[in-house]
Structure formats: structure tokens, C-alpha cells
CSV table of C-alpha atoms in Angstrom, one decimal:
chain,number,residue,atom,x,y,z
A,104,UNK,CA,16.4,-117.5,64.2
A,105,UNK,CA,19.7,-120.2,63.8
A,106,UNK,CA,20.9,-122.5,65.9
A,107,UNK,CA,23.7,-124.1,66.8
A,108,UNK,CA,22.9,-127.7,68.1
A,109,UNK,CA,20.7,-127.2,71.4
A,110,UNK,CA,21.1,-123.2,71.5
A,111,UNK,CA,18.6,-120.9,69.1
A,112,UNK,CA,20.1,-117.5,68.9
A,113,UNK,CA,18.3,-114.8,69.9
A,114,UNK,CA,19.6,-113.0,66.5
A,115,UNK,CA,21.7,-113.8,63.9
A,116,UNK,CA,24.4,-111.6,64.4
A,117,UNK,CA,27.7,-113.0,66.2
A,118,UNK,CA,31.2,-111.7,67.5
A,119,UNK,CA,34.0,-113.2,65.8
A,120,UNK,CA,36.7,-114.7,67.4
A,121,UNK,CA,39.8,-112.8,67.3
A,122,UNK,CA,42.9,-113.6,69.3
A,123,UNK,CA,43.9,-110.6,71.1
A,124,UNK,CA,40.6,-108.6,70.8
A,125,UNK,CA,37.8,-111.1,72.0
A,126,UNK,CA,38.9,-111.2,75.6
A,127,UNK,CA,36.7,-111.7,78.7
A,128,UNK,CA,35.2,-108.0,79.0
A,129,UNK,CA,35.0,-107.9,74.7
A,130,UNK,CA,32.3,-110.2,74.5
A,131,UNK,CA,30.4,-109.1,77.9
A,132,UNK,CA,30.2,-105.7,76.1
A,133,UNK,CA,28.8,-106.7,72.8
A,134,UNK,CA,26.7,-109.0,73.5
A,135,UNK,CA,24.8,-106.1,76.1
A,136,UNK,CA,25.3,-104.3,72.9
A,137,UNK,CA,22.8,-107.1,70.5
A,138,UNK,CA,25.7,-109.8,69.8
A,139,UNK,CA,23.7,-112.8,69.3
A,140,UNK,CA,26.4,-115.0,70.7
A,141,UNK,CA,30.2,-114.2,71.4
A,142,UNK,CA,32.8,-116.4,70.6
A,143,UNK,CA,36.4,-116.5,72.9
A,144,UNK,CA,40.1,-115.8,71.1
A,145,UNK,CA,41.6,-119.0,69.5
A,146,UNK,CA,43.2,-120.8,72.0
A,147,UNK,CA,45.8,-123.5,71.5
A,148,UNK,CA,44.8,-127.7,71.9
A,149,UNK,CA,48.1,-127.8,72.9
A,150,UNK,CA,48.4,-129.0,76.7
A,151,UNK,CA,51.8,-127.3,76.7
A,152,UNK,CA,49.9,-124.1,76.8
A,153,UNK,CA,47.0,-124.6,78.7
A,154,UNK,CA,48.5,-123.2,81.7
A,155,UNK,CA,50.5,-120.5,80.6
A,156,UNK,CA,49.2,-116.8,81.6
A,157,UNK,CA,48.0,-115.9,78.3
A,158,UNK,CA,45.9,-119.0,78.1
A,159,UNK,CA,44.2,-119.0,81.6
A,160,UNK,CA,43.0,-115.3,80.7
A,161,UNK,CA,41.5,-117.1,77.2
A,162,UNK,CA,39.9,-119.3,79.1
A,163,UNK,CA,38.7,-117.2,81.9
A,164,UNK,CA,34.0,-117.4,81.6
A,165,UNK,CA,33.4,-115.7,84.9
A,166,UNK,CA,29.8,-114.3,84.8
A,167,UNK,CA,29.1,-114.4,80.9
A,168,UNK,CA,26.1,-114.9,79.9
A,169,UNK,CA,25.5,-118.9,78.2
A,170,UNK,CA,25.8,-120.5,76.0
A,171,UNK,CA,29.9,-120.3,76.3
A,172,UNK,CA,31.5,-120.8,72.8
A,173,UNK,CA,35.6,-121.5,72.9
A,174,UNK,CA,37.5,-121.5,69.5
A,175,UNK,CA,40.3,-124.7,69.2
A,176,UNK,CA,43.5,-124.5,66.8
A,177,UNK,CA,45.2,-127.5,65.9
A,178,UNK,CA,46.3,-130.0,63.1
A,179,UNK,CA,46.9,-133.0,64.9
A,180,UNK,CA,43.1,-134.8,65.5
A,181,UNK,CA,44.0,-136.8,68.9
A,182,UNK,CA,45.8,-133.4,70.4
A,183,UNK,CA,42.1,-131.8,69.2
A,184,UNK,CA,39.9,-134.2,70.7
A,185,UNK,CA,41.6,-133.7,74.1
A,186,UNK,CA,41.7,-130.1,74.0
A,187,UNK,CA,37.8,-129.9,73.5
A,188,UNK,CA,37.5,-132.4,75.9
A,189,UNK,CA,40.0,-130.0,77.8
A,190,UNK,CA,37.8,-126.8,77.3
A,191,UNK,CA,34.1,-129.0,78.1
A,192,UNK,CA,35.1,-129.2,81.3
A,193,UNK,CA,36.1,-126.1,81.9
A,194,UNK,CA,32.8,-124.7,80.7
A,195,UNK,CA,32.7,-125.1,77.0
A,196,UNK,CA,29.2,-125.1,76.0
A,197,UNK,CA,30.4,-125.0,71.9
A,198,UNK,CA,33.5,-126.1,70.8
A,199,UNK,CA,33.7,-124.1,67.6
A,200,UNK,CA,37.4,-125.4,65.3
A,201,UNK,CA,39.9,-122.6,63.7
A,202,UNK,CA,40.7,-124.2,59.9
A,203,UNK,CA,40.2,-120.3,58.9
A,204,UNK,CA,43.4,-118.4,60.9
A,205,UNK,CA,45.5,-117.3,57.8
A,206,UNK,CA,48.1,-115.8,59.8
A,207,UNK,CA,51.6,-117.5,59.2
A,208,UNK,CA,52.3,-118.5,63.2
A,209,UNK,CA,49.7,-121.0,62.9
A,210,UNK,CA,49.5,-121.9,59.4
A,211,UNK,CA,53.0,-123.1,59.7
A,212,UNK,CA,52.4,-125.3,62.7
A,213,UNK,CA,50.1,-127.1,60.0
A,214,UNK,CA,46.5,-125.5,61.3
A,215,UNK,CA,44.6,-123.3,60.5
A,216,UNK,CA,43.3,-122.4,57.1
A,217,UNK,CA,46.6,-124.5,56.0
A,218,UNK,CA,44.3,-127.3,56.8
A,219,UNK,CA,42.6,-126.9,54.1
A,220,UNK,CA,45.2,-128.3,51.7
A,221,UNK,CA,44.8,-131.6,53.3
A,222,UNK,CA,40.9,-132.4,53.1
A,223,UNK,CA,41.5,-136.3,54.5
A,224,UNK,CA,43.1,-134.3,58.1
A,225,UNK,CA,40.7,-132.3,58.1
A,226,UNK,CA,38.1,-135.3,58.3
A,227,UNK,CA,40.2,-136.6,60.6
A,228,UNK,CA,39.8,-134.3,62.9
A,229,UNK,CA,36.3,-133.7,62.9
A,230,UNK,CA,35.2,-136.5,63.8
A,231,UNK,CA,37.9,-137.0,66.3
A,232,UNK,CA,37.0,-133.9,67.8
A,233,UNK,CA,33.1,-134.7,67.5
A,234,UNK,CA,32.9,-138.0,69.0
A,235,UNK,CA,35.9,-136.9,71.8
A,236,UNK,CA,32.4,-135.1,73.2
A,237,UNK,CA,28.5,-134.3,74.1
A,238,UNK,CA,28.8,-130.8,73.0
A,239,UNK,CA,27.7,-129.1,69.8
A,240,UNK,CA,31.0,-128.3,66.9
A,241,UNK,CA,31.7,-125.6,65.3
A,242,UNK,CA,33.8,-124.7,62.2
A,243,UNK,CA,34.9,-121.8,61.1
A,244,UNK,CA,36.9,-122.1,57.1
A,245,UNK,CA,38.1,-120.1,54.8
A,246,UNK,CA,36.4,-120.4,50.6
A,247,UNK,CA,39.6,-122.2,50.1
A,248,UNK,CA,43.9,-122.1,50.7
A,249,UNK,CA,43.9,-119.6,46.9
A,250,UNK,CA,42.1,-118.9,44.6
A,251,UNK,CA,43.0,-121.9,42.1
A,252,UNK,CA,41.6,-123.5,44.8
A,253,UNK,CA,38.2,-122.8,46.6
A,254,UNK,CA,37.5,-126.1,48.2
A,255,UNK,CA,35.2,-125.1,50.7
A,256,UNK,CA,31.9,-127.0,48.9
A,257,UNK,CA,34.0,-130.3,49.6
A,258,UNK,CA,34.9,-128.8,53.1
A,259,UNK,CA,31.9,-128.5,54.0
A,260,UNK,CA,29.9,-131.9,53.0
A,261,UNK,CA,32.8,-132.9,55.1
A,262,UNK,CA,32.3,-131.0,57.7
A,263,UNK,CA,28.4,-131.7,57.5
A,264,UNK,CA,28.8,-136.0,57.5
A,265,UNK,CA,31.3,-135.5,60.7
A,266,UNK,CA,29.0,-134.1,62.2
A,267,UNK,CA,29.5,-130.3,62.6
A,268,UNK,CA,26.6,-128.7,63.3
A,269,UNK,CA,27.3,-125.3,62.3
A,270,UNK,CA,29.7,-124.0,59.2
A,271,UNK,CA,31.2,-120.2,59.0
A,272,UNK,CA,32.3,-119.1,56.4
A,273,UNK,CA,35.1,-116.3,56.0
A,274,UNK,CA,35.1,-115.3,52.2
A,275,UNK,CA,38.2,-114.7,51.1
A,276,UNK,CA,41.1,-117.8,51.0
A,277,UNK,CA,43.9,-118.8,53.4
A,278,UNK,CA,46.8,-116.4,50.1
A,279,UNK,CA,44.3,-113.8,50.3
A,280,UNK,CA,45.1,-113.0,54.0
A,281,UNK,CA,42.7,-110.0,54.4
A,282,UNK,CA,43.5,-108.6,51.7
A,283,UNK,CA,42.0,-108.2,48.3
A,284,UNK,CA,37.8,-107.7,48.0
A,285,UNK,CA,36.1,-110.7,49.7
A,286,UNK,CA,33.6,-113.3,47.4
A,287,UNK,CA,30.4,-114.3,48.1
A,288,UNK,CA,29.7,-116.7,45.6
A,289,UNK,CA,31.2,-119.2,47.4
A,290,UNK,CA,29.8,-118.7,50.4
A,291,UNK,CA,26.6,-119.3,48.9
A,292,UNK,CA,27.3,-122.4,47.3
A,293,UNK,CA,28.3,-123.9,50.0
A,294,UNK,CA,25.3,-122.6,51.7
A,295,UNK,CA,23.2,-124.2,49.3
A,296,UNK,CA,24.9,-127.9,49.2
A,297,UNK,CA,24.7,-128.4,53.3
A,298,UNK,CA,22.1,-128.7,55.5
A,299,UNK,CA,23.5,-127.1,58.4
A,300,UNK,CA,23.8,-122.9,59.3
A,301,UNK,CA,25.8,-121.1,57.8
A,302,UNK,CA,27.7,-118.0,58.6
A,303,UNK,CA,28.6,-115.6,55.9
A,304,UNK,CA,31.9,-113.8,57.1
A,305,UNK,CA,34.3,-111.0,55.5
A,306,UNK,CA,33.8,-107.0,55.6
A,307,UNK,CA,30.5,-106.9,56.9
A,308,UNK,CA,31.0,-103.7,58.1
A,309,UNK,CA,27.0,-102.0,58.7
A,310,UNK,CA,23.8,-103.5,59.3
A,311,UNK,CA,22.4,-102.7,55.6
A,312,UNK,CA,25.7,-104.8,54.0
A,313,UNK,CA,24.9,-107.7,56.4
A,314,UNK,CA,21.2,-108.0,54.4
A,315,UNK,CA,22.7,-107.7,51.4
A,316,UNK,CA,25.3,-110.2,52.2
A,317,UNK,CA,22.5,-112.5,53.5
A,318,UNK,CA,19.9,-112.0,50.6
A,319,UNK,CA,22.7,-113.0,48.2
A,320,UNK,CA,24.4,-115.6,50.0
A,321,UNK,CA,20.7,-117.2,51.6
A,322,UNK,CA,23.6,-117.4,55.0
A,323,UNK,CA,21.3,-117.9,57.7
A,324,UNK,CA,23.7,-115.5,60.1
A,325,UNK,CA,26.6,-113.0,59.5
A,326,UNK,CA,29.6,-112.9,61.7
A,327,UNK,CA,31.1,-110.0,62.1
A,328,UNK,CA,34.9,-109.3,64.0
A,329,UNK,CA,37.1,-106.0,62.6
A,330,UNK,CA,34.3,-104.2,61.9
A,331,UNK,CA,33.3,-104.1,65.9
A,332,UNK,CA,36.7,-103.2,67.2
A,333,UNK,CA,35.8,-99.6,68.1
A,334,UNK,CA,32.3,-99.7,67.5
A,335,UNK,CA,30.5,-102.7,69.5
A,336,UNK,CA,27.4,-100.8,69.0
A,337,UNK,CA,27.4,-102.5,65.5
A,338,UNK,CA,25.5,-105.8,66.7
A,339,UNK,CA,22.6,-104.3,68.0
A,340,UNK,CA,22.4,-101.7,64.2
A,341,UNK,CA,22.4,-105.3,62.4
A,342,UNK,CA,19.8,-107.2,64.7
A,343,UNK,CA,17.4,-104.2,64.1
A,344,UNK,CA,18.2,-103.6,60.5
A,345,UNK,CA,17.6,-107.5,59.8
A,346,UNK,CA,14.4,-107.8,61.7
A,347,UNK,CA,13.0,-104.8,60.9
A,348,UNK,CA,14.2,-102.8,58.2
A,349,UNK,CA,15.6,-100.1,59.7
A,350,UNK,CA,18.7,-98.4,60.5
A,351,UNK,CA,19.6,-97.4,63.6
A,352,UNK,CA,21.0,-93.8,64.6
A,353,UNK,CA,24.7,-93.9,65.5
A,354,UNK,CA,25.1,-93.7,69.0
A,355,UNK,CA,25.3,-90.1,70.5
A,356,UNK,CA,29.0,-88.7,71.9
A,357,UNK,CA,28.0,-89.0,75.2
A,358,UNK,CA,26.7,-92.9,74.5
A,359,UNK,CA,29.5,-93.7,72.8
A,360,UNK,CA,32.1,-92.2,75.9
A,361,UNK,CA,30.4,-94.5,78.6
A,362,UNK,CA,30.5,-96.9,76.3
A,363,UNK,CA,34.3,-96.8,76.3
A,364,UNK,CA,34.6,-95.8,79.4
A,365,UNK,CA,33.0,-98.9,81.1
A,366,UNK,CA,35.2,-100.6,78.6
A,367,UNK,CA,38.2,-99.5,80.3
A,368,UNK,CA,37.0,-100.1,83.7
A,369,UNK,CA,36.3,-103.8,82.7
A,370,UNK,CA,39.6,-104.2,81.3
A,371,UNK,CA,41.1,-102.9,84.2
A,372,UNK,CA,39.4,-105.5,86.7
A,373,UNK,CA,39.8,-108.2,84.3
A,374,UNK,CA,43.9,-107.6,83.7
A,375,UNK,CA,45.0,-105.9,86.4
A,376,UNK,CA,46.4,-101.9,86.2
A,377,UNK,CA,49.7,-102.8,84.4
A,378,UNK,CA,48.7,-105.0,81.1
A,379,UNK,CA,44.7,-103.7,80.9
A,380,UNK,CA,46.2,-99.7,80.9
A,381,UNK,CA,48.1,-101.5,78.0
A,382,UNK,CA,46.0,-103.3,76.0
A,383,UNK,CA,43.7,-100.3,76.5
A,384,UNK,CA,45.3,-98.3,74.0
A,385,UNK,CA,44.3,-100.0,71.3
A,386,UNK,CA,41.2,-100.6,71.6
A,387,UNK,CA,41.0,-96.3,72.8
A,388,UNK,CA,42.3,-95.9,69.3
A,389,UNK,CA,40.2,-98.0,67.6
A,390,UNK,CA,37.2,-96.5,68.9
A,391,UNK,CA,38.5,-92.4,68.5
A,392,UNK,CA,39.2,-93.5,65.0
A,393,UNK,CA,35.6,-93.0,64.2
A,394,UNK,CA,35.3,-89.4,66.2
A,395,UNK,CA,36.6,-85.9,64.5
A,396,UNK,CA,38.7,-85.0,66.9
A,397,UNK,CA,42.5,-84.2,68.4
A,398,UNK,CA,44.9,-86.3,65.5
A,399,UNK,CA,47.6,-85.7,68.5
A,400,UNK,CA,45.6,-87.5,71.3
A,401,UNK,CA,46.4,-91.6,70.3
A,402,UNK,CA,49.9,-90.3,70.8
A,403,UNK,CA,49.6,-88.6,74.2
A,404,UNK,CA,47.0,-90.9,75.6
A,405,UNK,CA,49.5,-93.7,75.0
A,406,UNK,CA,52.9,-92.6,77.2
A,407,UNK,CA,49.9,-92.5,79.6
A,408,UNK,CA,50.8,-95.3,82.5
A,409,UNK,CA,47.7,-95.2,84.9
A,410,UNK,CA,44.0,-95.9,84.7
A,411,UNK,CA,43.0,-92.3,86.3
A,412,UNK,CA,44.7,-91.0,83.8
A,413,UNK,CA,43.7,-92.6,80.9
A,414,UNK,CA,40.1,-92.4,82.4
A,415,UNK,CA,40.4,-88.3,82.9
A,416,UNK,CA,41.5,-87.9,79.3
A,417,UNK,CA,39.0,-90.1,78.0
A,418,UNK,CA,36.9,-87.8,79.8
A,419,UNK,CA,38.5,-84.7,78.7
A,420,UNK,CA,38.6,-85.6,74.9
A,421,UNK,CA,35.1,-86.3,74.9
A,422,UNK,CA,34.4,-82.7,76.7
A,423,UNK,CA,36.0,-80.9,74.1
A,424,UNK,CA,34.5,-83.3,71.0
A,425,UNK,CA,30.7,-82.0,72.3
A,426,UNK,CA,31.8,-78.4,73.1
A,427,UNK,CA,33.4,-78.6,68.9
A,428,UNK,CA,29.9,-80.1,68.1
A,429,UNK,CA,28.2,-77.6,69.4
A,430,UNK,CA,29.5,-74.9,68.7
A,431,UNK,CA,29.7,-75.8,65.1
A,432,UNK,CA,25.6,-76.2,65.1
């Protein structure tokens, strides 16, 4: 199994950090459902936003199993180093550096995947962060800036030389965003060029796809992001397939209902009723996109204003869906 510094993962399937998604309730759920490691939402290294409500929620790791992995973003070596020190003092046991986010609001500040354009600055940031903390530091990148400038191999070598202990590579360039087909050739070339663990990322939507990507690239593990939205059990499916070569059956509707209800309960507890109800809406939409149910349910659900109404609506949805399935059998 791959290791990140002193931490050997129980399996090579990792929840990728996603802003607005991989909060504490979701991280804990994914760990329970088989993720070998979860990484918190990207947090700015700037001290100016450290004490905002959003940052405080993102920095809350209460009750999480170790190791605690936190992703930081920024474009200034000294500020990034200070951000790493702050997060370690706040409980982070692995610092992950974001050089993969393609979002304009991040890239316009010369952070995220915008940094791939400036290899000297990449080196300075990595050396500064690694030198500032005594916990392992990992790095998330893309294959390059645009299809004509795939410098992922050079970045990977810079990272290894700077003391980065593992690397996650999304198989698209910054310019591709989340469009276009992921290409795994650059990930394979990166894996062949460095001695540290490499995790493949991008369009890994099933257990079989994870296996095929690892076989093709030689990667030590996979990062799963968007495919976990609404189906967090994908981690146990992938881990089981990688270990046995067998596909697990999809969860029964009754289990999906229980997972979703427990997720909602955790959201209400973590965010409070007002914010929890609003954040629950997107998660319920993701879960139910995989169920053949009432197409108007989402519209009606998004009008509900209380925890109890949401829970009752979900229970009724599954009751109706299960009944339809039984009648059709």
C-alpha cells in the first residue's frame, strides 16, 4: 500500500479535496465507506481569511480519524510556509499543496494550476513549505498549463527534489478545466520519472476504471472527486475491486436511504439548521440523480426550509421508489 511520509494507507483510494464538498461530514462519511485517506477542502494560506466562518468550518477536524490532511493554496512562498505552520498547529498531519485548481478566481491570483507556468516559483514554494513544517508535504498538480505546455514531468522532478513525499496528478491541463478527455500518458510519464508515490486523478468513475488507470499509468493509487458526489460508497467498491478483482454489487435502496439520512443528520449538526438545510440540497440532488424517481422531487425538495421536512421528504421518496421497484418486479 502507498505511504505518505510515515502514514501507510489502508488502501490506495483517496477522496480528492473539493471546495464546498469535502467538509467534515462528507470526509467522515467517505472514510466510513472505505476511503483510504480523505483530504480537507482547499484553504487559503493567507492570514487575512483564517478567522472567517467559512475558514473556521474548513479547519474543523474534530473527531476525524488520523491522519488529518489539509490542502493549502497560495502563490507566495513565505505566506504558504506560514499557512502550513498554522495548519499544523491546528492539527494537520499532512500538508497538501494545491497546484491543480483551474478555477479563475484562484488562477487569477497566481495560485492553483496557474503556478505551473512559473517553475522557479513552484520550486521556491515547495522548498519553503517543506522547510517550514515537520510533517509530510504532498502536492496536487495538473499535467501542465495547456495541451502545448505539458510540463508535469519537470514539475514532478522539482517536487521530488524539494522533499515532496507524494504527488497527485489530474490528467488534464489548466486550460482544459474539466472539459475534454483525461489523458493518462503524462501521468504514466510522471510515475516513471520519480520515485515518490503518484496518485492518478480525473474521470475515475468506477472500480474497473480505477483498476485500468492504475494498470496503465503504474500509479500507486487514485484520487476520486466528483464521482463520489452522491455515491460515497464508490470507495469501498474501488478498494474491494483492487484487492480481489471482484465487483461489489451496488448498494440496495434501503442502504442508500440510510447513508443519505445519516449524511443529512451530520450536515445539520455541523452547520446548524439554517445552513445545513441549504447545503443538504445539493447533496440530495447528487444522491438522487442515480435513482429513477420523481423528476419533480428535486424542485419540491429545494423549497423545503426545515431539517424535519427534508428528512421526511427523503424517507417518502425512498418509500415510493422501493414500492415502484417491487411492483415492477
